[in-house]
Coordinates of C-alpha atoms and ligand atoms in Angstrom, one line a residue:
X1 CA 97.7 71.7 106.0
X2 CA 96.2 74.2 103.6
X3 CA 98.4 76.7 101.9
X4 CA 96.5 79.6 100.4
X5 CA 98.2 81.3 97.4
X6 CA 96.7 84.8 97.4
X7 CA 98.1 86.4 94.2
X8 CA 99.6 85.5 90.9
X9 CA 102.8 86.3 89.0
X10 CA 101.2 89.3 87.3
X11 CA 100.6 90.9 90.8
X12 CA 104.3 90.6 91.6
X13 CA 106.7 93.6 91.4
X14 CA 109.4 91.4 89.9
X15 CA 109.2 88.9 87.0
X16 CA 111.7 86.1 87.7
X17 CA 112.3 83.7 84.8
X18 CA 112.0 80.7 87.0
X19 CA 108.8 81.6 88.8
X20 CA 107.0 78.3 89.5
X21 CA 103.5 79.8 89.9
X22 CA 101.3 79.1 86.8
X23 CA 97.8 80.1 88.1
X24 CA 96.2 83.5 87.4
X25 CA 94.1 85.8 89.7
X26 CA 94.1 87.3 93.0
X27 CA 92.1 86.8 96.2
X28 CA 91.3 90.1 97.9
X29 CA 92.7 90.7 101.4
X30 CA 89.2 90.8 102.8
X31 CA 88.2 87.5 101.3
X32 CA 91.5 86.0 102.4
X33 CA 90.9 87.1 106.0
X34 CA 87.4 85.6 105.9
X35 CA 88.6 82.3 104.3
X36 CA 91.3 81.9 106.9
X37 CA 88.7 82.5 109.7
X38 CA 86.5 79.8 108.1
X39 CA 89.3 77.3 107.7
X40 CA 90.6 77.8 111.2
X41 CA 87.1 77.4 112.6
X42 CA 87.0 74.0 110.9
X43 CA 90.3 73.1 112.7
X44 CA 92.5 73.4 109.6
X45 CA 96.2 74.4 109.8
X46 CA 96.5 77.3 107.4
X47 CA 99.4 79.2 105.9
X48 CA 99.7 81.9 103.3
X49 CA 102.0 82.8 100.4
X50 CA 101.7 84.2 96.9
X51 CA 103.8 85.9 94.3
X52 CA 104.5 89.0 96.5
X53 CA 102.1 89.4 99.4
X54 CA 103.4 92.8 100.6
X55 CA 101.8 94.4 97.5
X56 CA 98.6 94.6 99.7
X57 CA 99.3 95.0 103.4
X58 CA 95.7 94.0 104.1
X59 CA 96.9 90.4 103.8
X60 CA 98.9 90.8 107.0
X61 CA 95.7 90.5 109.0
X62 CA 95.2 87.1 107.5
X63 CA 98.7 86.1 108.6
X64 CA 97.8 87.1 112.1
X65 CA 94.5 85.1 112.0
X66 CA 96.4 82.1 110.7
X67 CA 99.0 82.5 113.5
X68 CA 101.7 82.5 110.8
X69 CA 104.8 84.2 112.2
X70 CA 106.9 84.3 108.9
X71 CA 106.5 86.0 105.6
X72 CA 107.9 85.2 102.2
X73 CA 108.9 88.2 100.2
X74 CA 111.3 89.3 97.5
X75 CA 112.2 92.3 99.7
X76 CA 111.7 95.1 97.2
X77 CA 108.9 96.7 99.1
X78 CA 110.7 96.5 102.4
X79 CA 113.6 98.2 100.8
X80 CA 111.4 101.0 99.3
X81 CA 109.1 101.4 102.3
X82 CA 110.8 100.5 105.5
X83 CA 107.7 101.7 107.4
X84 CA 106.2 98.3 106.5
X85 CA 108.2 96.9 109.3
X86 CA 105.8 98.5 111.8
X87 CA 102.9 96.7 110.1
X88 CA 104.8 93.4 110.3
X89 CA 105.4 93.9 114.0
X90 CA 101.7 94.8 114.6
X91 CA 100.6 91.6 113.0
X92 CA 103.0 89.3 114.9
X93 CA 105.5 88.6 112.1
X94 CA 108.8 87.4 113.6
X95 CA 110.7 86.1 110.5
X96 CA 111.3 87.3 107.0
X97 CA 112.1 84.6 104.3
X98 CA 113.8 86.2 101.3
X99 CA 115.3 84.8 98.1
X100 CA 119.0 85.3 97.1
X101 CA 119.9 83.2 94.1
X102 CA 123.7 83.1 94.6
X103 CA 125.6 82.9 91.3
X104 CA 122.5 82.9 89.1
X105 CA 120.6 86.0 90.0
X106 CA 121.2 87.7 86.6
X107 CA 120.2 84.5 84.8
X108 CA 117.0 84.2 86.8
X109 CA 116.2 88.0 86.7
X110 CA 115.8 88.0 90.5
X111 CA 116.5 90.7 93.0
X112 CA 120.2 91.6 93.1
X113 CA 122.2 90.2 96.1
X114 CA 123.3 93.8 97.2
X115 CA 119.6 94.7 97.7
X116 CA 118.9 91.5 99.5
X117 CA 121.8 92.3 101.8
X118 CA 120.4 95.7 102.6
X119 CA 117.0 94.2 103.4
X120 CA 118.5 91.6 105.7
X121 CA 120.5 94.2 107.6
X122 CA 117.4 96.3 108.1
X123 CA 115.2 93.3 109.1
X124 CA 117.8 92.2 111.6
X125 CA 118.0 95.7 113.1
X126 CA 114.2 95.4 113.4
X127 CA 114.7 92.3 115.5
X128 CA 113.4 89.8 112.9
X129 CA 114.8 86.4 112.1
X130 CA 115.9 86.0 108.5
X131 CA 116.0 83.0 106.2
X132 CA 117.6 83.2 102.8
X133 CA 116.2 80.8 100.2
X134 CA 118.4 79.9 97.3
X135 CA 117.4 78.1 94.1
X136 CA 119.8 75.4 93.0
X137 CA 120.5 74.7 89.3
X138 CA 123.2 72.9 87.4
X139 CA 125.0 76.3 87.2
X140 CA 125.4 77.0 90.9
X141 CA 125.1 73.6 92.8
X142 CA 128.8 73.4 93.4
X143 CA 129.0 76.8 95.1
X144 CA 127.5 75.5 98.4
X145 CA 130.4 76.5 100.6
X146 CA 130.6 80.1 99.3
X147 CA 126.8 80.4 99.5
X148 CA 127.0 79.5 103.2
X149 CA 129.9 81.9 103.8
X150 CA 128.0 84.7 102.0
X151 CA 124.8 84.0 104.0
X152 CA 126.7 84.1 107.3
X153 CA 128.4 87.4 106.1
X154 CA 124.9 88.8 105.4
X155 CA 123.9 87.9 108.9
X156 CA 121.1 85.5 107.9
X157 CA 120.0 83.0 110.5
X158 CA 119.2 80.2 108.1
X159 CA 120.0 79.3 104.5
X160 CA 117.6 76.9 102.7
X161 CA 118.3 75.4 99.3
X162 CA 115.4 74.8 97.0
X163 CA 115.8 72.7 93.8
X164 CA 115.0 74.4 90.6
X165 CA 112.0 72.7 89.0
X166 CA 110.4 73.0 85.6
X167 CA 107.1 74.5 86.9
X168 CA 105.2 77.6 85.9
X169 CA 107.3 80.0 83.8
X170 CA 110.3 77.7 84.2
X171 CA 108.6 75.2 81.8
X172 CA 109.3 77.6 79.0
X173 CA 113.0 78.0 79.9
X174 CA 115.8 75.9 78.2
X175 CA 117.4 75.3 81.6
X176 CA 117.3 71.8 83.1
X177 CA 116.9 70.5 86.6
X178 CA 119.8 68.7 88.4
X179 CA 120.6 65.2 87.3
X180 CA 120.6 62.4 90.0
X181 CA 124.4 62.5 90.0
X182 CA 124.5 66.2 90.5
X183 CA 122.0 66.0 93.3
X184 CA 124.0 63.3 95.1
X185 CA 127.1 65.5 94.7
X186 CA 125.2 68.5 96.0
X187 CA 124.0 66.5 99.1
X188 CA 127.7 65.7 99.9
X189 CA 128.7 69.3 99.6
X190 CA 126.0 70.4 102.0
X191 CA 127.0 67.7 104.5
X192 CA 130.6 69.0 104.3
X193 CA 129.5 72.6 104.6
X194 CA 127.4 71.9 107.7
X195 CA 130.5 70.8 109.5
X196 CA 132.0 74.3 109.2
X197 CA 129.0 76.1 110.7
X198 CA 127.5 76.1 114.2
X199 CA 123.7 75.9 113.9
X200 CA 123.3 78.9 116.1
X201 CA 125.3 80.9 113.6
X202 CA 123.8 79.6 110.4
X203 CA 121.3 76.8 110.0
X204 CA 121.7 75.1 106.6
X205 CA 118.6 73.3 105.3
X206 CA 117.7 71.3 102.2
X207 CA 114.1 71.7 101.0
X208 CA 112.0 68.5 100.6
X209 CA 111.8 69.1 96.8
X210 CA 115.3 67.6 96.4
X211 CA 113.8 64.2 97.4
X212 CA 115.2 61.8 100.0
X213 CA 118.9 62.0 100.9
X214 CA 120.7 58.8 101.8
X215 CA 120.8 58.2 105.5
X216 CA 118.1 60.8 106.3
X217 CA 114.7 60.6 107.8
X218 CA 113.4 61.3 104.3
X219 CA 115.0 58.0 103.1
X220 CA 113.2 56.1 105.9
X221 CA 109.9 57.7 105.0
X222 CA 110.5 56.9 101.3
X223 CA 110.8 53.1 102.2
X224 CA 107.2 53.2 103.4
X225 CA 106.0 55.3 100.4
X226 CA 105.5 58.3 102.7
X227 CA 108.0 60.8 101.6
X228 CA 105.7 63.2 99.8
X229 CA 102.7 64.8 101.5
X230 CA 101.3 66.5 98.3
X231 CA 97.6 66.0 98.0
X232 CA 97.3 63.9 101.2
X233 CA 98.5 66.0 104.2
X234 CA 99.3 69.1 102.1
X235 CA 96.9 71.0 99.8
X236 CA 97.5 74.3 98.0
X237 CA 94.6 76.5 97.0
X238 CA 94.8 79.3 94.3
X239 CA 92.7 82.5 94.2
X240 CA 90.1 80.7 92.0
X241 CA 89.6 77.9 94.7
X242 CA 91.4 75.3 92.5
X243 CA 93.3 72.8 94.7
X244 CA 96.8 71.4 94.0
X245 CA 99.0 69.0 96.0
X246 CA 102.1 71.2 96.4
X247 CA 103.2 74.8 95.4
X248 CA 105.6 73.2 92.9
X249 CA 102.8 71.2 91.3
X250 CA 100.4 73.9 90.4
X251 CA 100.4 72.9 86.8
X252 CA 98.4 69.8 88.0
X253 CA 95.0 70.6 89.6
X254 CA 93.6 67.8 91.8
X255 CA 90.3 69.3 93.0
X256 CA 88.4 72.3 94.3
X257 CA 87.7 74.2 97.5
X258 CA 84.0 74.2 98.0
X259 CA 82.5 76.2 101.0
X260 CA 85.8 76.0 102.8
X261 CA 86.2 72.2 102.2
X262 CA 88.9 70.6 100.1
X263 CA 87.3 68.2 97.5
X264 CA 90.0 66.0 95.9
X265 CA 89.1 64.5 92.6
X266 CA 92.4 63.1 91.5
X267 CA 95.3 61.2 93.0
X268 CA 98.8 62.4 92.0
X269 CA 101.2 59.9 90.4
X270 CA 99.0 56.9 91.1
X271 CA 99.8 57.0 94.8
X272 CA 103.6 56.8 94.4
X273 CA 105.1 58.8 97.3
X274 CA 108.6 57.4 97.6
X275 CA 110.2 60.6 96.2
X276 CA 109.4 64.2 95.5
X277 CA 106.5 64.1 93.0
X278 CA 108.2 66.8 90.9
X279 CA 110.6 63.9 89.9
X280 CA 107.6 62.0 88.5
X281 CA 105.8 65.0 87.0
X282 CA 108.4 67.6 86.0
X283 CA 111.7 66.1 85.1
Ligands
LIG301 S1 106.0 67.3 95.5 FE1 105.9 66.4 97.6 S2 108.0 66.1 98.3 FE2 108.0 67.5 96.4 S3 108.1 69.5 97.3 FE3 105.9 69.0 96.9 S4 105.2 68.1 98.9 FE4 107.4 68.1 98.9

């Protein structure tokens, strides 16, 4: 799977303190469409992301070519220009994934929860599925139950927790990642919270960057050193054709994209794949 990152933090209309994207540059919409065409022709599975992709609606054609039905956005442009929904429908987008960093939005400088709530309401009225993505830090990891309640109240279909990692701009922050003990407590709180929600009302997910949870499929994969796909099954390409293993590991280049082919020059963490590689490289 190849993830193309189309634009950098400078191109974004927000400047979150914890932004994990360190690369610079932008790939034009036309070049992106052409690259997706080339990669698909070679039989690759391709997806797209960036800092804020709606800053150039030309990227949406690439989503359609990649058969990608969801879009990651901070929601600001959807709030300011609701006519963008027509373009999303035209290009086959069925789901909006938007960040709401419950309890820490001021600290992170991210989009206020009230604005996110308005975007979700409009997206749902447009017939789109909505996922909320929430960053988890030592400051908010105990708020699991209230974050789930709030997501349900906002009418989201899914809430996904992502662990705060010291990548990109976050490397310069004083804040720390969860300790192993805090992470274990967080897992327990999520298991408890899931009992209170029917999946059809609110799906509650934990991103793979938390590492394997006891009793999960991830733990079984970890036993065979197969937990992390970064740089083996997953490659991330920035606008300068530099290749990385994972969107959270873009401080560590591993190769290049040459004429549409990934050329890997370096193995991450000496082949250790029993946990999320951010644990080896960023903590
Ligand atoms: S480093 Fe590996 S396990 Fe961690 S988020 Fe990236 S791909 Fe997933």
